[in-house]
mmCIF file of C-alpha atoms and ligand atoms in Angstrom:
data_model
loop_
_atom_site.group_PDB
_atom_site.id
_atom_site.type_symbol
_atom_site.label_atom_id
_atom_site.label_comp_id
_atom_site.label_asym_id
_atom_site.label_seq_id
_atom_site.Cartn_x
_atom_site.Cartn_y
_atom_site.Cartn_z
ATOM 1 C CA UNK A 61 0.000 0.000 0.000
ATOM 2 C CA UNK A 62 1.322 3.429 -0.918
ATOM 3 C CA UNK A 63 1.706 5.931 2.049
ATOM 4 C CA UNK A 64 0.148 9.510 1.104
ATOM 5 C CA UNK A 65 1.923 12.133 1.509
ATOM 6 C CA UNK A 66 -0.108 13.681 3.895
ATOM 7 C CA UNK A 67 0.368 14.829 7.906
ATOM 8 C CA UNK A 68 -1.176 13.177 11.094
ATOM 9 C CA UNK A 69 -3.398 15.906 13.032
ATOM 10 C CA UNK A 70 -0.762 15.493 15.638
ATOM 11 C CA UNK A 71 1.766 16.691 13.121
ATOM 12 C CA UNK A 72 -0.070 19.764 12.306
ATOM 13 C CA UNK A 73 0.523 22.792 14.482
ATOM 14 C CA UNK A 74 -2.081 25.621 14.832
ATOM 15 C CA UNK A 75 0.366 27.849 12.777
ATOM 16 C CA UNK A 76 -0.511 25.755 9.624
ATOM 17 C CA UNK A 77 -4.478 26.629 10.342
ATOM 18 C CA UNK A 78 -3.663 29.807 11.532
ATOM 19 C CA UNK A 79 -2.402 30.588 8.156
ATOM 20 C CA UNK A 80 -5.582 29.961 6.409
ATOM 21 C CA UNK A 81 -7.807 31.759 9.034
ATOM 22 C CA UNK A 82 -9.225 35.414 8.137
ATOM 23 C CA UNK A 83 -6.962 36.402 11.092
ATOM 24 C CA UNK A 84 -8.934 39.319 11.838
ATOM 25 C CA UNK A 85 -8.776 38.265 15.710
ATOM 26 C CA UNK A 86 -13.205 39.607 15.899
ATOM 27 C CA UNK A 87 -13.994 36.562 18.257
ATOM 28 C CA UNK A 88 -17.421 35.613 16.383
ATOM 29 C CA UNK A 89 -16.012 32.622 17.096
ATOM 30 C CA UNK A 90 -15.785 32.748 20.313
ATOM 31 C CA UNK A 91 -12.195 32.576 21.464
ATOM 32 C CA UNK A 92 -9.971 35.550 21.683
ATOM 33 C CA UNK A 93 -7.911 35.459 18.606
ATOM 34 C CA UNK A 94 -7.423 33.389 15.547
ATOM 35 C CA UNK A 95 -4.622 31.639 17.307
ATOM 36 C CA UNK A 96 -6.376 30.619 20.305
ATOM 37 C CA UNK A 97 -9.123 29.648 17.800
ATOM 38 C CA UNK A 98 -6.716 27.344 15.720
ATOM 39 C CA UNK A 99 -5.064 25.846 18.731
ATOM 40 C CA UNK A 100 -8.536 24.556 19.625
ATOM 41 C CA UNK A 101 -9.062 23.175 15.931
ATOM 42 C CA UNK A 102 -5.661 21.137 16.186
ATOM 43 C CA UNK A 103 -6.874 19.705 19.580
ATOM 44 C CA UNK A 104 -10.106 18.650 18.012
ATOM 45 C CA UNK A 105 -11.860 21.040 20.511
ATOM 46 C CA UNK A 106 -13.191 23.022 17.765
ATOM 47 C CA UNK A 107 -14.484 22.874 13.721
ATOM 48 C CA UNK A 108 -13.398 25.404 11.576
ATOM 49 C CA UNK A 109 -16.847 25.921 10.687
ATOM 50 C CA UNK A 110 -17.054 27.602 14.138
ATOM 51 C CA UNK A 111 -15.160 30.692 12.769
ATOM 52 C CA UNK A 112 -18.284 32.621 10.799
ATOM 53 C CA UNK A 113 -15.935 34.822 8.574
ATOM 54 C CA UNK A 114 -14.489 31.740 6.927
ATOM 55 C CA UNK A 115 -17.710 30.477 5.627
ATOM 56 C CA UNK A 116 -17.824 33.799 3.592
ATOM 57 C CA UNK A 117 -17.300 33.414 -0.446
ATOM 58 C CA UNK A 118 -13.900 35.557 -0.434
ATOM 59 C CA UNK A 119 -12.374 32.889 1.540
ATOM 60 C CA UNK A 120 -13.495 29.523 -0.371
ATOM 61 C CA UNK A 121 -10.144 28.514 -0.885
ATOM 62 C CA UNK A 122 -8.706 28.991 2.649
ATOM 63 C CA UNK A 123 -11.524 27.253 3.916
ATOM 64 C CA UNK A 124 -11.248 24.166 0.866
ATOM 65 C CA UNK A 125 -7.386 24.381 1.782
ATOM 66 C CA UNK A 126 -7.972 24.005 5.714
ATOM 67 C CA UNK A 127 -11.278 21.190 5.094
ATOM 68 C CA UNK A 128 -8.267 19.024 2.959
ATOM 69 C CA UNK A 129 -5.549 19.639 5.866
ATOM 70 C CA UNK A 130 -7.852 18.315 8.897
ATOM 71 C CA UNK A 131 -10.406 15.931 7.074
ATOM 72 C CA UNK A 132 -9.410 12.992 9.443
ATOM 73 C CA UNK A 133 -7.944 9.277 7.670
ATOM 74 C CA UNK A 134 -11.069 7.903 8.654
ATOM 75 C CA UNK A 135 -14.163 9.343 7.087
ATOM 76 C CA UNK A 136 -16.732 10.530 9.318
ATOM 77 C CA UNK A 137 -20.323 8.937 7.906
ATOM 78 C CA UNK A 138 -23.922 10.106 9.221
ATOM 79 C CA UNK A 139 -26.528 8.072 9.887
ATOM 80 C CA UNK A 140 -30.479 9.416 9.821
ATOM 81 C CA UNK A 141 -31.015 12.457 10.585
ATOM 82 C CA UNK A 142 -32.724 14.838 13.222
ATOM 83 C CA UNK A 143 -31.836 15.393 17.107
ATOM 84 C CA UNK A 144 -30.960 11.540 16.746
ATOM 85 C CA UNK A 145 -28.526 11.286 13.868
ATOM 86 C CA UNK A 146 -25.207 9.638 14.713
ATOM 87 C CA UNK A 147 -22.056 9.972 12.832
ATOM 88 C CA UNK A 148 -19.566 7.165 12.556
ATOM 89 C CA UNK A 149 -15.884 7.049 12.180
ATOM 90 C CA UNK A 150 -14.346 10.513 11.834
ATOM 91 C CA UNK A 151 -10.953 9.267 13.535
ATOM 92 C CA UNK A 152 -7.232 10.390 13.358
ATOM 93 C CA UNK A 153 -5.422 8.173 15.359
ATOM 94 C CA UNK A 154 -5.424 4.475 16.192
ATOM 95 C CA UNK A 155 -6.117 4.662 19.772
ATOM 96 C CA UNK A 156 -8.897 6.491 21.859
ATOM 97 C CA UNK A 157 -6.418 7.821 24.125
ATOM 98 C CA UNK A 158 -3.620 9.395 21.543
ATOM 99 C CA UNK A 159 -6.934 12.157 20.719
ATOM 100 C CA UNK A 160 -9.985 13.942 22.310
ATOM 101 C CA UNK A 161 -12.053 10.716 21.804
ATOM 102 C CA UNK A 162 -15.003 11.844 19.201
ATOM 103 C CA UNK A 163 -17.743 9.571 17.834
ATOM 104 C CA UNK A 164 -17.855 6.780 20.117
ATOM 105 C CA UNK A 165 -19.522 3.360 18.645
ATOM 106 C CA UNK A 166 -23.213 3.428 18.673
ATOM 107 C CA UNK A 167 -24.960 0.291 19.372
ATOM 108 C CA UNK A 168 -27.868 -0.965 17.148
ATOM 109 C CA UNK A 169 -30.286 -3.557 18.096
ATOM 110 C CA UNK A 170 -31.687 -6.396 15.988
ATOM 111 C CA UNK A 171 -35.487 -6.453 14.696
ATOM 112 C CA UNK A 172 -36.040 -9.067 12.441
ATOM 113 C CA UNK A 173 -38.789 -9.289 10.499
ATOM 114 C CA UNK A 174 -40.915 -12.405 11.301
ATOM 115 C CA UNK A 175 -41.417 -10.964 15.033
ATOM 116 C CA UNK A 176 -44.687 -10.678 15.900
ATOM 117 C CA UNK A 177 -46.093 -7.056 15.457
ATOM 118 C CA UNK A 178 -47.016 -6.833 19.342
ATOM 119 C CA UNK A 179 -43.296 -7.558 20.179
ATOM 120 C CA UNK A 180 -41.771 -5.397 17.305
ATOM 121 C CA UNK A 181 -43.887 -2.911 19.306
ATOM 122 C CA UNK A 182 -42.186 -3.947 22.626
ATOM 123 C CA UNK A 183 -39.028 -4.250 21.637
ATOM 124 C CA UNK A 184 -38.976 -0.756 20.176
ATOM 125 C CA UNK A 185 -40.155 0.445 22.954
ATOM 126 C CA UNK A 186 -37.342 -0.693 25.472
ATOM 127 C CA UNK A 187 -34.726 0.426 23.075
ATOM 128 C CA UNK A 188 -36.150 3.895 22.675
ATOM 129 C CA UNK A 189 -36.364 4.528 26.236
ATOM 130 C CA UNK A 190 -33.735 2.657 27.564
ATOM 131 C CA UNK A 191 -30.637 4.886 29.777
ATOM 132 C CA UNK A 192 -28.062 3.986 31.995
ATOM 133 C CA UNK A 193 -25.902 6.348 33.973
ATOM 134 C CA UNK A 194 -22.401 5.260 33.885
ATOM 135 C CA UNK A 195 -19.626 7.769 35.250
ATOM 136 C CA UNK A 196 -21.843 10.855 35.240
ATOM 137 C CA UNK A 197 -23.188 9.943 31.598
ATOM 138 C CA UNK A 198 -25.960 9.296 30.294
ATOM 139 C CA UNK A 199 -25.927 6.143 27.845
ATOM 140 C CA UNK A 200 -28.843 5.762 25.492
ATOM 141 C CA UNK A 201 -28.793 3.009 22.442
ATOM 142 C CA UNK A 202 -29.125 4.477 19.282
ATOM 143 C CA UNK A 203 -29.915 2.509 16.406
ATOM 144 C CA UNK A 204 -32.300 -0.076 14.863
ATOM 145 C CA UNK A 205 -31.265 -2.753 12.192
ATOM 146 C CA UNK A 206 -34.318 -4.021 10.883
ATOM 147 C CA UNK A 207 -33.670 -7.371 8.994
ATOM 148 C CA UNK A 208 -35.600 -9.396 6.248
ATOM 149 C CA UNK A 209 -36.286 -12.717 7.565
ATOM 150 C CA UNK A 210 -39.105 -13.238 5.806
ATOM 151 C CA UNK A 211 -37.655 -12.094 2.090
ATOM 152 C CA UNK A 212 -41.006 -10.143 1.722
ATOM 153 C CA UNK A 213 -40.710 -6.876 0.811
ATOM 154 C CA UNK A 214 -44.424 -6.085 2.062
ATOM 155 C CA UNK A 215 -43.781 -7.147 5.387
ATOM 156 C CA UNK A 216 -40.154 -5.264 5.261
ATOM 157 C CA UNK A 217 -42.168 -2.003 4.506
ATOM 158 C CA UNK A 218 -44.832 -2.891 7.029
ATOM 159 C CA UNK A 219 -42.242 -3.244 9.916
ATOM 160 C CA UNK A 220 -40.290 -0.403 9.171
ATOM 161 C CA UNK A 221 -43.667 1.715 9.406
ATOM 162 C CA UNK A 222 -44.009 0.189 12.712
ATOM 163 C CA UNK A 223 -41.228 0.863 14.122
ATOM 164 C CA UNK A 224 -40.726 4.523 12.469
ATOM 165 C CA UNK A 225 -44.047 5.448 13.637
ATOM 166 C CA UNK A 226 -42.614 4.389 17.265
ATOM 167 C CA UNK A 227 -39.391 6.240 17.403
ATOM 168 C CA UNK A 228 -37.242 8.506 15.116
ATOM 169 C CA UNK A 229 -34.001 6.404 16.107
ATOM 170 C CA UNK A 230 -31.589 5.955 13.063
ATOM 171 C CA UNK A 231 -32.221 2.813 11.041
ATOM 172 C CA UNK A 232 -30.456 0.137 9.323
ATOM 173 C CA UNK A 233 -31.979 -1.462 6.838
ATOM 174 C CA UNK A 234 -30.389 -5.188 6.398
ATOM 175 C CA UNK A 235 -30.695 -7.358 3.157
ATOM 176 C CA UNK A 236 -28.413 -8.700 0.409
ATOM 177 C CA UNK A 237 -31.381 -8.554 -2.053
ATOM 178 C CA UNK A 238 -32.069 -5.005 -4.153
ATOM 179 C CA UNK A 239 -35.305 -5.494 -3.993
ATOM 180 C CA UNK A 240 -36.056 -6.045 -0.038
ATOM 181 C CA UNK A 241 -33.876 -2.849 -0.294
ATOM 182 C CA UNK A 242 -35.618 -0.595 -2.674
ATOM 183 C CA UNK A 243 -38.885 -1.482 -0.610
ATOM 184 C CA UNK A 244 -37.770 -0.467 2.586
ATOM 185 C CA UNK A 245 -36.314 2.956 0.856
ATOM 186 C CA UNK A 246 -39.910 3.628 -0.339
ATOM 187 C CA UNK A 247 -40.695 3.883 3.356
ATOM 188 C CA UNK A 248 -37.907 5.853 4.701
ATOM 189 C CA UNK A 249 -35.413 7.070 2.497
ATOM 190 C CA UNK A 250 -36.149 10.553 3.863
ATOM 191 C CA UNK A 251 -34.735 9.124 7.470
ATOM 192 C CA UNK A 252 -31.636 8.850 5.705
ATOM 193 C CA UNK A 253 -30.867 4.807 6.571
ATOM 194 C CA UNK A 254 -27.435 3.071 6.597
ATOM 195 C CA UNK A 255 -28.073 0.153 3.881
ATOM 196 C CA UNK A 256 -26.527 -3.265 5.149
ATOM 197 C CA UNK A 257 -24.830 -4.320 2.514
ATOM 198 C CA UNK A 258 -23.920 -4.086 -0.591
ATOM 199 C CA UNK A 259 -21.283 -7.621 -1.490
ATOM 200 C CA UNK A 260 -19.415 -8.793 -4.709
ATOM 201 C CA UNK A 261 -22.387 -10.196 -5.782
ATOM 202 C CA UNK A 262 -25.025 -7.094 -5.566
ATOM 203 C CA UNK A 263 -22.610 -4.128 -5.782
ATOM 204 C CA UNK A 264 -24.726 -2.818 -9.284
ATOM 205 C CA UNK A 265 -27.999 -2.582 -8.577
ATOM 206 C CA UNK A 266 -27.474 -2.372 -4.932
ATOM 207 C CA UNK A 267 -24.822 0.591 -5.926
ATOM 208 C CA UNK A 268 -27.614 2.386 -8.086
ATOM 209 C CA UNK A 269 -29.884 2.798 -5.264
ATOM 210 C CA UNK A 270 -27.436 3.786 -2.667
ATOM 211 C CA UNK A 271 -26.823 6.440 -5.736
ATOM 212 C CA UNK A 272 -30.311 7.227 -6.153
ATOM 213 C CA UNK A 273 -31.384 7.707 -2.486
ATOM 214 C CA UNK A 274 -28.222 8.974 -1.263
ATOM 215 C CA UNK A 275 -27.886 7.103 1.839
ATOM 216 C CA UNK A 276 -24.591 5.660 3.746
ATOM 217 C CA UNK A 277 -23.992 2.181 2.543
ATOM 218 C CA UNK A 278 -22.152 -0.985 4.198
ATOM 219 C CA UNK A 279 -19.736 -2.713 2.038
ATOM 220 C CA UNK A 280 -19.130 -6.364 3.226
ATOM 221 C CA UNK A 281 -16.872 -9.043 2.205
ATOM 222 C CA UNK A 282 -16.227 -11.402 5.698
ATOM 223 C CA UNK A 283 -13.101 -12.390 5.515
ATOM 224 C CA UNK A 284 -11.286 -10.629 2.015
ATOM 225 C CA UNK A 285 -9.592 -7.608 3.053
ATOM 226 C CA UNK A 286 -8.503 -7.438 -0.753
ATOM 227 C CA UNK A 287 -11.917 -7.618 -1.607
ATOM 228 C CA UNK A 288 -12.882 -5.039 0.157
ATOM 229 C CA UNK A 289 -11.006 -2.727 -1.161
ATOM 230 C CA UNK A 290 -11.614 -3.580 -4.323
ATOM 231 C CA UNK A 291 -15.497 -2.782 -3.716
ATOM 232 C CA UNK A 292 -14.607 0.492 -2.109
ATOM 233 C CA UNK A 293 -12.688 1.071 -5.017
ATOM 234 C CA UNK A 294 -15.141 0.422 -7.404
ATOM 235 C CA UNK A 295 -17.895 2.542 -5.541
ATOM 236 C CA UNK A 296 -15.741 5.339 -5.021
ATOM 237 C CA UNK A 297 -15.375 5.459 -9.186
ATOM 238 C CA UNK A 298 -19.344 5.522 -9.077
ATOM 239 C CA UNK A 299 -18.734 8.512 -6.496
ATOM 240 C CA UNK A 300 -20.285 6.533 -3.656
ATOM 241 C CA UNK A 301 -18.425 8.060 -0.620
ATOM 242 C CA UNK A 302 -20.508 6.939 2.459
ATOM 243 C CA UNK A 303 -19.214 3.825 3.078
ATOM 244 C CA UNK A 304 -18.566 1.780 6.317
ATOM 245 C CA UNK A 305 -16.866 -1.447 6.144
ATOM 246 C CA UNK A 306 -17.943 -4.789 7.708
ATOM 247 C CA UNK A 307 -14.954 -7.016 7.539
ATOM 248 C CA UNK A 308 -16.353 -9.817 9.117
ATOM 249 C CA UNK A 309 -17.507 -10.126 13.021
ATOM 250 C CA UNK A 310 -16.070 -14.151 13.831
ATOM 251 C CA UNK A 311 -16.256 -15.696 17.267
ATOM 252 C CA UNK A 312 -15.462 -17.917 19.710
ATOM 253 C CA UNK A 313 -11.790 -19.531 18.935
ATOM 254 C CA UNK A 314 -11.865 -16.983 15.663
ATOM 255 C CA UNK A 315 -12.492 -13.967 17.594
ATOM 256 C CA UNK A 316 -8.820 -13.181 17.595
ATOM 257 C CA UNK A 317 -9.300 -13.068 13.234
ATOM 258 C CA UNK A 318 -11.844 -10.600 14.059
ATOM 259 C CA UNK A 319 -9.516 -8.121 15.952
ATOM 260 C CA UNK A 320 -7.114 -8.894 13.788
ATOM 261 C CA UNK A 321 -8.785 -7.547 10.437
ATOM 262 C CA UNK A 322 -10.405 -4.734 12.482
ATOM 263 C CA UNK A 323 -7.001 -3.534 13.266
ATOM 264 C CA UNK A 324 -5.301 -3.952 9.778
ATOM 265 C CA UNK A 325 -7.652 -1.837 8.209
ATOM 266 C CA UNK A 326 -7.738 0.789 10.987
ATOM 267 C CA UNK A 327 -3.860 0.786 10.737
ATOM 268 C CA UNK A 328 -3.750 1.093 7.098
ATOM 269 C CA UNK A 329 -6.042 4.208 7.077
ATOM 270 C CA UNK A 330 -4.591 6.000 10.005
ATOM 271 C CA UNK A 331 -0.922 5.017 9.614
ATOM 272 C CA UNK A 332 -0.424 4.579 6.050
ATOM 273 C CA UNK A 333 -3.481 7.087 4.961
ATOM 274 C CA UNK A 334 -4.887 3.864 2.677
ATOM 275 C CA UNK A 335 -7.496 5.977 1.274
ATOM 276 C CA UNK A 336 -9.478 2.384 0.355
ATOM 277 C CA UNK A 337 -9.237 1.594 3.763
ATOM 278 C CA UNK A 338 -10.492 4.810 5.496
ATOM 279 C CA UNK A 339 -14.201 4.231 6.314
ATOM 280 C CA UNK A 340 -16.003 3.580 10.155
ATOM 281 C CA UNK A 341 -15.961 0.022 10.799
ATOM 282 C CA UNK A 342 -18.852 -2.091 11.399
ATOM 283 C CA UNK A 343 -19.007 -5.489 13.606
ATOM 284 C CA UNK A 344 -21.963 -7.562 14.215
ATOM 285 C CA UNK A 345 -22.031 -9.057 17.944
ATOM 286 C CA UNK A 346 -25.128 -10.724 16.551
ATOM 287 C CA UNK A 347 -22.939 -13.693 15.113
ATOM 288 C CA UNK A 348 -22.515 -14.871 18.255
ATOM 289 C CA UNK A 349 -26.243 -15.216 19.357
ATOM 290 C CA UNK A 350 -26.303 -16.189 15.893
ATOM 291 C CA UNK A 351 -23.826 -19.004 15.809
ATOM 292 C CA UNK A 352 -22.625 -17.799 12.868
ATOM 293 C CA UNK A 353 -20.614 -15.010 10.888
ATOM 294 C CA UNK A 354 -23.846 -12.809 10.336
ATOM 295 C CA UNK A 355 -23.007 -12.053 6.410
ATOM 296 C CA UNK A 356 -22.977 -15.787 5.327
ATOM 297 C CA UNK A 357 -26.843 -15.706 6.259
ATOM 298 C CA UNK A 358 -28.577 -12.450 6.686
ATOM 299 C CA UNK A 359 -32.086 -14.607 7.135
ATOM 300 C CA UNK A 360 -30.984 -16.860 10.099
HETATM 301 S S1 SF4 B 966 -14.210 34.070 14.198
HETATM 302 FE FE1 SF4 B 966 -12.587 33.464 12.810
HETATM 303 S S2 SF4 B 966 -11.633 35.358 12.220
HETATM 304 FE FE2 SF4 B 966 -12.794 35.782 14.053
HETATM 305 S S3 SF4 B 966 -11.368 35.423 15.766
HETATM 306 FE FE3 SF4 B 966 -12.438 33.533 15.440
HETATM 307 S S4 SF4 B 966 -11.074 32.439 14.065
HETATM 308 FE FE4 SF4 B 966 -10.469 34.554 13.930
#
């Protein structure tokens, strides 16, 4: 893999962003100065978006120049949309503690689609109001991956109008087949879903509507790191940015596979700025309740 020539955010000082700031020191911002402003940007304490001049036509290219100098080796993807939206990824450095730790993991739980409407209902429910305090904070879960059992794409549509009349919780929508997909989008495209998954055997059509409804996408290929990239190659020709990867979630005496791959491809992005490897991971606990490595069979 060929190393970019490109910095870490730890090897950027605030001088480089202070250079590409108005530097007109009028606090809209609210820090004192440009420089104290900056300092904050290279700490991750602060977006450059903060600073209201920049966002002004006359300085496009400053703020194009500064967007390319911090956009972090891992890309930062948003799911749904509204006072619940998450946003994956986003990272500069391998380990939490090397950064001011931003976008923790969100959690999504499991609705498949043979569940009886009454405990859809329920289960919906719990998720949507469940908290737990935990060192002074608040923890809430924050997704829901509804997945086609059944391989109807009326009863796909019907649950996802369950549960979206329920709760406006982000929502991931989980088939191999384009046309469970493009059912569920007729539903809720608007909520802006993350699509689970587009493989080596559905990347056209599946590709088209990810295109058409502009939603973040899950590539998958268990197992085939060079696979992988090979998909995200291809969709990033088709200008499909959005992506978040699912390498394969293994368990039990394979679990150490698991962190192994999960690691590669997080060390290739942040260490060697693999632009093909530089998307949010995704891992699927489910396997395990599952017995199995979740891709191989979506409908178990
Ligand atoms: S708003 Fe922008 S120009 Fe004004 S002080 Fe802050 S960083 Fe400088």
């Amino acid at each position: 893999m060929k190393k970019e020539n490109r910095k870490s955010i730890r090897e950027i000082s605030p001088i480089d962003v202070y250079k590409l700031l108005p530097r007109t020191n009028c606090a809209e911002c609210g820090e004192p100065n440009c420089m104290a402003f900056a300092t904050k940007v290279v700490n991750g304490e602060e977006v450059i978006e903060s600073c209201p001049p920049l966002l002004e036509s006359k300085y496009e290219k400053d703020l194009k120049m500064l967007r390319e100098l911090l956009a972090p080796p891992v890309r930062a993807v948003s799911i749904g949309n509204g006072d619940r939206r998450i946003v994956v990824g986003g990272k500069h450095v391998l380990y939490r503690h090397e950064f001011t730790y931003q976008n923790p993991p969100p959690i999504a739980i499991d609705i498949p689609d043979d569940m009886e409407d009454e405990l859809i209902a329920a289960r919906v429910k719990k998720v949507r109001d469940f908290s737990y305090s935990y060192i002074g904070r608040t923890l809430t879960l924050d997704a829901l991956a509804i997945r086609s059992v059944t391989q109807n794409p009326d009863r796909f549509m019907e649950v996802i109008s369950l549960v979206t009349g329920l709760c406006d919780l982000p929502l991931i929508l989980c088939s191999f087949n384009p046309e469970i997909i493009r059912a569920g989008l007729s539903v809720c495209s608007d909520k802006k879903p993350l699509i689970f998954a587009i493989t080596k055997d559905n990347w056209r059509e599946m590709g088209e509507l990810v295109q058409d409804h502009g939603c973040p996408v899950v590539v998958s290929a268990p197992g085939d790191l060079n696979l992988l990239r090979t998909l995200v190659k291809t969709l990033l020709e088709w200008g499909i940015e959005d992506m978040v990867l699912d390498p394969g979630t293994y368990h039990s005496e394979q679990i150490g596979h698991t962190i192994h791959q999960f690691t590669a491809i997080r060390k290739a992005a942040v260490k060697n700025f693999d632009s093909l490897s530089g998307y949010p991971l995704l891992g699927t606990p489910i396997s395990v309740w599952n017995g199995q490595e979740l891709s191989d069979d979506i409908n178990r």
